[in-house]
Amino acid sequence: MIQLQRNYRNDISSSEGEFSQSDIRSYEEYLSLARIPHCEGVSARVVNALHARVGHSDLSIDKIAEDIGLSKRTLQRRLQQQNANFAQLRDDVRFHYSIKYLIDDHMSVDLVSKALDFSDRTSFTNAFKRWTGLSPSVFRKLFRDYA
């Protein structure tokens, strides 16, 4: 009988999303990553409109454009002139609030997903993994004592 042996290297994360201890950052580093960058002009108006809506209203580009008195296309053009885009600004705001909601407010993953206007829990979980490399539930378990 032939046996195959797998060789695992400790210095490389597996392709299945397992992280070594060195891949996990400190809570302060995550907070720093989740800071919303300083914006000016139309970008700042978009971020302010997103802040006003987060947690209770639709965060779509159509609604934000309406809030700041521009058409969707004009908003996109003006953001492009500033080398910004709506999706990235919305992601920045969502990431910021996701940590606040998970750790400070002890909200469930489902409630955070709804508060941040994701289509479902899976979409939120995938976005959170993209931002942090961790699932929301793992993140909460690691940092629950920081609240």
JSON list of C-alpha atoms in Angstrom, two decimals:
[
{"chain": "A", "resi": 1, "resn": "MET", "atom": "CA", "xyz": [0.00, 0.00, 0.00]},
{"chain": "A", "resi": 2, "resn": "ILE", "atom": "CA", "xyz": [1.27, 3.45, -0.94]},
{"chain": "A", "resi": 3, "resn": "GLN", "atom": "CA", "xyz": [0.80, 6.29, 1.50]},
{"chain": "A", "resi": 4, "resn": "LEU", "atom": "CA", "xyz": [0.99, 9.90, 0.51]},
{"chain": "A", "resi": 5, "resn": "GLN", "atom": "CA", "xyz": [2.39, 12.31, 2.99]},
{"chain": "A", "resi": 6, "resn": "ARG", "atom": "CA", "xyz": [1.50, 15.97, 2.95]},
{"chain": "A", "resi": 7, "resn": "ASN", "atom": "CA", "xyz": [4.14, 18.47, 3.84]},
{"chain": "A", "resi": 8, "resn": "TYR", "atom": "CA", "xyz": [2.89, 21.53, 5.68]},
{"chain": "A", "resi": 9, "resn": "ARG", "atom": "CA", "xyz": [4.96, 24.64, 6.04]},
{"chain": "A", "resi": 10, "resn": "ASN", "atom": "CA", "xyz": [4.36, 26.73, 9.12]},
{"chain": "A", "resi": 11, "resn": "ASP", "atom": "CA", "xyz": [5.30, 29.98, 7.45]},
{"chain": "A", "resi": 12, "resn": "ILE", "atom": "CA", "xyz": [2.54, 29.93, 4.83]},
{"chain": "A", "resi": 13, "resn": "SER", "atom": "CA", "xyz": [-1.18, 30.19, 5.48]},
{"chain": "A", "resi": 14, "resn": "SER", "atom": "CA", "xyz": [-3.20, 27.38, 3.98]},
{"chain": "A", "resi": 15, "resn": "SER", "atom": "CA", "xyz": [-5.42, 28.08, 1.01]},
{"chain": "A", "resi": 16, "resn": "GLU", "atom": "CA", "xyz": [-8.45, 27.27, 3.13]},
{"chain": "A", "resi": 17, "resn": "GLY", "atom": "CA", "xyz": [-8.21, 30.52, 5.05]},
{"chain": "A", "resi": 18, "resn": "GLU", "atom": "CA", "xyz": [-6.44, 29.25, 8.15]},
{"chain": "A", "resi": 19, "resn": "PHE", "atom": "CA", "xyz": [-4.24, 31.91, 9.68]},
{"chain": "A", "resi": 20, "resn": "SER", "atom": "CA", "xyz": [-1.19, 31.53, 11.80]},
{"chain": "A", "resi": 21, "resn": "GLN", "atom": "CA", "xyz": [-0.91, 33.66, 14.91]},
{"chain": "A", "resi": 22, "resn": "SER", "atom": "CA", "xyz": [1.35, 36.10, 13.04]},
{"chain": "A", "resi": 23, "resn": "ASP", "atom": "CA", "xyz": [-1.47, 36.86, 10.55]},
{"chain": "A", "resi": 24, "resn": "ILE", "atom": "CA", "xyz": [-3.73, 38.14, 13.31]},
{"chain": "A", "resi": 25, "resn": "ARG", "atom": "CA", "xyz": [-3.24, 41.79, 14.17]},
{"chain": "A", "resi": 26, "resn": "SER", "atom": "CA", "xyz": [-3.83, 43.55, 17.45]},
{"chain": "A", "resi": 27, "resn": "TYR", "atom": "CA", "xyz": [-7.18, 45.15, 18.16]},
{"chain": "A", "resi": 28, "resn": "GLU", "atom": "CA", "xyz": [-5.57, 48.58, 17.87]},
{"chain": "A", "resi": 29, "resn": "GLU", "atom": "CA", "xyz": [-4.24, 47.71, 14.42]},
{"chain": "A", "resi": 30, "resn": "TYR", "atom": "CA", "xyz": [-7.72, 46.67, 13.29]},
{"chain": "A", "resi": 31, "resn": "LEU", "atom": "CA", "xyz": [-9.14, 49.91, 14.66]},
{"chain": "A", "resi": 32, "resn": "SER", "atom": "CA", "xyz": [-6.49, 51.81, 12.74]},
{"chain": "A", "resi": 33, "resn": "LEU", "atom": "CA", "xyz": [-7.33, 49.94, 9.55]},
{"chain": "A", "resi": 34, "resn": "ALA", "atom": "CA", "xyz": [-11.02, 50.68, 10.10]},
{"chain": "A", "resi": 35, "resn": "ARG", "atom": "CA", "xyz": [-10.51, 54.43, 10.44]},
{"chain": "A", "resi": 36, "resn": "ILE", "atom": "CA", "xyz": [-12.29, 56.33, 7.73]},
{"chain": "A", "resi": 37, "resn": "PRO", "atom": "CA", "xyz": [-9.69, 58.27, 5.76]},
{"chain": "A", "resi": 38, "resn": "HIS", "atom": "CA", "xyz": [-9.96, 62.06, 5.71]},
{"chain": "A", "resi": 39, "resn": "CYS", "atom": "CA", "xyz": [-11.98, 63.18, 2.70]},
{"chain": "A", "resi": 40, "resn": "GLU", "atom": "CA", "xyz": [-12.75, 66.52, 1.14]},
{"chain": "A", "resi": 41, "resn": "GLY", "atom": "CA", "xyz": [-15.31, 67.80, -1.31]},
{"chain": "A", "resi": 42, "resn": "VAL", "atom": "CA", "xyz": [-17.88, 65.38, -2.68]},
{"chain": "A", "resi": 43, "resn": "SER", "atom": "CA", "xyz": [-16.17, 62.41, -1.01]},
{"chain": "A", "resi": 44, "resn": "ALA", "atom": "CA", "xyz": [-16.66, 64.05, 2.39]},
{"chain": "A", "resi": 45, "resn": "ARG", "atom": "CA", "xyz": [-20.32, 64.73, 1.59]},
{"chain": "A", "resi": 46, "resn": "VAL", "atom": "CA", "xyz": [-20.78, 61.06, 0.64]},
{"chain": "A", "resi": 47, "resn": "VAL", "atom": "CA", "xyz": [-19.11, 59.86, 3.84]},
{"chain": "A", "resi": 48, "resn": "ASN", "atom": "CA", "xyz": [-21.27, 62.23, 5.92]},
{"chain": "A", "resi": 49, "resn": "ALA", "atom": "CA", "xyz": [-24.43, 60.99, 4.18]},
{"chain": "A", "resi": 50, "resn": "LEU", "atom": "CA", "xyz": [-23.37, 57.38, 4.79]},
{"chain": "A", "resi": 51, "resn": "HIS", "atom": "CA", "xyz": [-22.76, 58.14, 8.49]},
{"chain": "A", "resi": 52, "resn": "ALA", "atom": "CA", "xyz": [-26.24, 59.65, 8.73]},
{"chain": "A", "resi": 53, "resn": "ARG", "atom": "CA", "xyz": [-27.86, 56.59, 7.17]},
{"chain": "A", "resi": 54, "resn": "VAL", "atom": "CA", "xyz": [-25.82, 53.72, 8.61]},
{"chain": "A", "resi": 55, "resn": "GLY", "atom": "CA", "xyz": [-27.79, 51.52, 10.95]},
{"chain": "A", "resi": 56, "resn": "HIS", "atom": "CA", "xyz": [-31.23, 52.54, 9.81]},
{"chain": "A", "resi": 57, "resn": "SER", "atom": "CA", "xyz": [-31.43, 53.28, 6.08]},
{"chain": "A", "resi": 58, "resn": "ASP", "atom": "CA", "xyz": [-30.45, 52.09, 2.64]},
{"chain": "A", "resi": 59, "resn": "LEU", "atom": "CA", "xyz": [-26.79, 52.78, 1.78]},
{"chain": "A", "resi": 60, "resn": "SER", "atom": "CA", "xyz": [-27.24, 52.61, -1.99]},
{"chain": "A", "resi": 61, "resn": "ILE", "atom": "CA", "xyz": [-25.60, 55.12, -4.31]},
{"chain": "A", "resi": 62, "resn": "ASP", "atom": "CA", "xyz": [-29.05, 56.24, -5.49]},
{"chain": "A", "resi": 63, "resn": "LYS", "atom": "CA", "xyz": [-30.13, 57.21, -1.96]},
{"chain": "A", "resi": 64, "resn": "ILE", "atom": "CA", "xyz": [-26.82, 58.88, -1.10]},
{"chain": "A", "resi": 65, "resn": "ALA", "atom": "CA", "xyz": [-26.87, 60.88, -4.35]},
{"chain": "A", "resi": 66, "resn": "GLU", "atom": "CA", "xyz": [-30.41, 61.97, -3.51]},
{"chain": "A", "resi": 67, "resn": "ASP", "atom": "CA", "xyz": [-29.32, 62.98, 0.01]},
{"chain": "A", "resi": 68, "resn": "ILE", "atom": "CA", "xyz": [-26.56, 65.25, -1.29]},
{"chain": "A", "resi": 69, "resn": "GLY", "atom": "CA", "xyz": [-28.62, 66.67, -4.13]},
{"chain": "A", "resi": 70, "resn": "LEU", "atom": "CA", "xyz": [-26.87, 65.11, -7.13]},
{"chain": "A", "resi": 71, "resn": "SER", "atom": "CA", "xyz": [-27.85, 62.62, -9.77]},
{"chain": "A", "resi": 72, "resn": "LYS", "atom": "CA", "xyz": [-26.23, 59.21, -9.50]},
{"chain": "A", "resi": 73, "resn": "ARG", "atom": "CA", "xyz": [-24.14, 59.80, -12.62]},
{"chain": "A", "resi": 74, "resn": "THR", "atom": "CA", "xyz": [-23.00, 63.27, -11.51]},
{"chain": "A", "resi": 75, "resn": "LEU", "atom": "CA", "xyz": [-21.98, 61.83, -8.16]},
{"chain": "A", "resi": 76, "resn": "GLN", "atom": "CA", "xyz": [-19.97, 59.10, -9.88]},
{"chain": "A", "resi": 77, "resn": "ARG", "atom": "CA", "xyz": [-18.27, 61.66, -12.14]},
{"chain": "A", "resi": 78, "resn": "ARG", "atom": "CA", "xyz": [-17.37, 63.96, -9.27]},
{"chain": "A", "resi": 79, "resn": "LEU", "atom": "CA", "xyz": [-15.98, 61.10, -7.22]},
{"chain": "A", "resi": 80, "resn": "GLN", "atom": "CA", "xyz": [-13.96, 59.97, -10.21]},
{"chain": "A", "resi": 81, "resn": "GLN", "atom": "CA", "xyz": [-12.49, 63.48, -10.49]},
{"chain": "A", "resi": 82, "resn": "GLN", "atom": "CA", "xyz": [-11.26, 63.04, -6.90]},
{"chain": "A", "resi": 83, "resn": "ASN", "atom": "CA", "xyz": [-9.88, 59.55, -7.64]},
{"chain": "A", "resi": 84, "resn": "ALA", "atom": "CA", "xyz": [-12.52, 58.04, -5.37]},
{"chain": "A", "resi": 85, "resn": "ASN", "atom": "CA", "xyz": [-15.42, 55.70, -5.88]},
{"chain": "A", "resi": 86, "resn": "PHE", "atom": "CA", "xyz": [-18.64, 55.13, -4.03]},
{"chain": "A", "resi": 87, "resn": "ALA", "atom": "CA", "xyz": [-18.12, 51.43, -3.35]},
{"chain": "A", "resi": 88, "resn": "GLN", "atom": "CA", "xyz": [-14.78, 52.06, -1.61]},
{"chain": "A", "resi": 89, "resn": "LEU", "atom": "CA", "xyz": [-16.16, 54.92, 0.51]},
{"chain": "A", "resi": 90, "resn": "ARG", "atom": "CA", "xyz": [-19.14, 52.77, 1.53]},
{"chain": "A", "resi": 91, "resn": "ASP", "atom": "CA", "xyz": [-16.78, 49.87, 2.34]},
{"chain": "A", "resi": 92, "resn": "ASP", "atom": "CA", "xyz": [-14.66, 52.16, 4.53]},
{"chain": "A", "resi": 93, "resn": "VAL", "atom": "CA", "xyz": [-17.73, 53.27, 6.49]},
{"chain": "A", "resi": 94, "resn": "ARG", "atom": "CA", "xyz": [-19.06, 49.72, 6.75]},
{"chain": "A", "resi": 95, "resn": "PHE", "atom": "CA", "xyz": [-15.73, 48.39, 8.04]},
{"chain": "A", "resi": 96, "resn": "HIS", "atom": "CA", "xyz": [-15.56, 51.16, 10.63]},
{"chain": "A", "resi": 97, "resn": "TYR", "atom": "CA", "xyz": [-19.06, 50.44, 11.92]},
{"chain": "A", "resi": 98, "resn": "SER", "atom": "CA", "xyz": [-18.71, 46.65, 11.74]},
{"chain": "A", "resi": 99, "resn": "ILE", "atom": "CA", "xyz": [-16.04, 46.65, 14.46]},
{"chain": "A", "resi": 100, "resn": "LYS", "atom": "CA", "xyz": [-18.04, 49.08, 16.58]},
{"chain": "A", "resi": 101, "resn": "TYR", "atom": "CA", "xyz": [-21.20, 46.99, 16.27]},
{"chain": "A", "resi": 102, "resn": "LEU", "atom": "CA", "xyz": [-19.49, 43.64, 16.88]},
{"chain": "A", "resi": 103, "resn": "ILE", "atom": "CA", "xyz": [-17.28, 44.63, 19.80]},
{"chain": "A", "resi": 104, "resn": "ASP", "atom": "CA", "xyz": [-18.69, 47.78, 21.43]},
{"chain": "A", "resi": 105, "resn": "ASP", "atom": "CA", "xyz": [-22.40, 47.18, 20.86]},
{"chain": "A", "resi": 106, "resn": "HIS", "atom": "CA", "xyz": [-22.33, 43.35, 21.08]},
{"chain": "A", "resi": 107, "resn": "MET", "atom": "CA", "xyz": [-24.65, 43.02, 18.08]},
{"chain": "A", "resi": 108, "resn": "SER", "atom": "CA", "xyz": [-25.18, 39.66, 16.40]},
{"chain": "A", "resi": 109, "resn": "VAL", "atom": "CA", "xyz": [-23.67, 39.05, 12.98]},
{"chain": "A", "resi": 110, "resn": "ASP", "atom": "CA", "xyz": [-27.16, 39.05, 11.47]},
{"chain": "A", "resi": 111, "resn": "LEU", "atom": "CA", "xyz": [-28.01, 42.42, 13.02]},
{"chain": "A", "resi": 112, "resn": "VAL", "atom": "CA", "xyz": [-24.70, 43.92, 11.92]},
{"chain": "A", "resi": 113, "resn": "SER", "atom": "CA", "xyz": [-25.32, 42.64, 8.41]},
{"chain": "A", "resi": 114, "resn": "LYS", "atom": "CA", "xyz": [-28.73, 44.34, 8.33]},
{"chain": "A", "resi": 115, "resn": "ALA", "atom": "CA", "xyz": [-27.49, 47.54, 9.97]},
{"chain": "A", "resi": 116, "resn": "LEU", "atom": "CA", "xyz": [-24.76, 47.89, 7.34]},
{"chain": "A", "resi": 117, "resn": "ASP", "atom": "CA", "xyz": [-27.20, 47.22, 4.50]},
{"chain": "A", "resi": 118, "resn": "PHE", "atom": "CA", "xyz": [-25.69, 43.98, 3.23]},
{"chain": "A", "resi": 119, "resn": "SER", "atom": "CA", "xyz": [-27.99, 41.75, 1.21]},
{"chain": "A", "resi": 120, "resn": "ASP", "atom": "CA", "xyz": [-27.43, 38.88, 3.65]},
{"chain": "A", "resi": 121, "resn": "ARG", "atom": "CA", "xyz": [-25.21, 37.54, 6.40]},
{"chain": "A", "resi": 122, "resn": "THR", "atom": "CA", "xyz": [-22.93, 35.73, 3.95]},
{"chain": "A", "resi": 123, "resn": "SER", "atom": "CA", "xyz": [-22.20, 38.94, 2.04]},
{"chain": "A", "resi": 124, "resn": "PHE", "atom": "CA", "xyz": [-21.26, 40.66, 5.29]},
{"chain": "A", "resi": 125, "resn": "THR", "atom": "CA", "xyz": [-19.11, 37.73, 6.42]},
{"chain": "A", "resi": 126, "resn": "ASN", "atom": "CA", "xyz": [-17.25, 37.69, 3.10]},
{"chain": "A", "resi": 127, "resn": "ALA", "atom": "CA", "xyz": [-16.64, 41.44, 3.25]},
{"chain": "A", "resi": 128, "resn": "PHE", "atom": "CA", "xyz": [-15.44, 41.22, 6.87]},
{"chain": "A", "resi": 129, "resn": "LYS", "atom": "CA", "xyz": [-13.04, 38.43, 5.93]},
{"chain": "A", "resi": 130, "resn": "ARG", "atom": "CA", "xyz": [-11.73, 40.60, 3.10]},
{"chain": "A", "resi": 131, "resn": "TRP", "atom": "CA", "xyz": [-11.16, 43.48, 5.52]},
{"chain": "A", "resi": 132, "resn": "THR", "atom": "CA", "xyz": [-9.64, 41.55, 8.43]},
{"chain": "A", "resi": 133, "resn": "GLY", "atom": "CA", "xyz": [-8.81, 38.03, 7.28]},
{"chain": "A", "resi": 134, "resn": "LEU", "atom": "CA", "xyz": [-11.12, 36.75, 10.04]},
{"chain": "A", "resi": 135, "resn": "SER", "atom": "CA", "xyz": [-14.79, 35.87, 10.20]},
{"chain": "A", "resi": 136, "resn": "PRO", "atom": "CA", "xyz": [-16.93, 38.20, 12.33]},
{"chain": "A", "resi": 137, "resn": "SER", "atom": "CA", "xyz": [-17.52, 35.50, 14.95]},
{"chain": "A", "resi": 138, "resn": "VAL", "atom": "CA", "xyz": [-13.80, 34.69, 15.27]},
{"chain": "A", "resi": 139, "resn": "PHE", "atom": "CA", "xyz": [-13.01, 38.40, 15.45]},
{"chain": "A", "resi": 140, "resn": "ARG", "atom": "CA", "xyz": [-15.55, 38.83, 18.27]},
{"chain": "A", "resi": 141, "resn": "LYS", "atom": "CA", "xyz": [-14.14, 35.86, 20.20]},
{"chain": "A", "resi": 142, "resn": "LEU", "atom": "CA", "xyz": [-10.61, 37.22, 19.93]},
{"chain": "A", "resi": 143, "resn": "PHE", "atom": "CA", "xyz": [-11.45, 40.79, 20.93]},
{"chain": "A", "resi": 144, "resn": "ARG", "atom": "CA", "xyz": [-14.62, 40.62, 23.06]},
{"chain": "A", "resi": 145, "resn": "ASP", "atom": "CA", "xyz": [-12.70, 41.84, 26.14]},
{"chain": "A", "resi": 146, "resn": "TYR", "atom": "CA", "xyz": [-11.96, 45.21, 24.51]},
{"chain": "A", "resi": 147, "resn": "ALA", "atom": "CA", "xyz": [-15.51, 46.54, 24.91]}
]
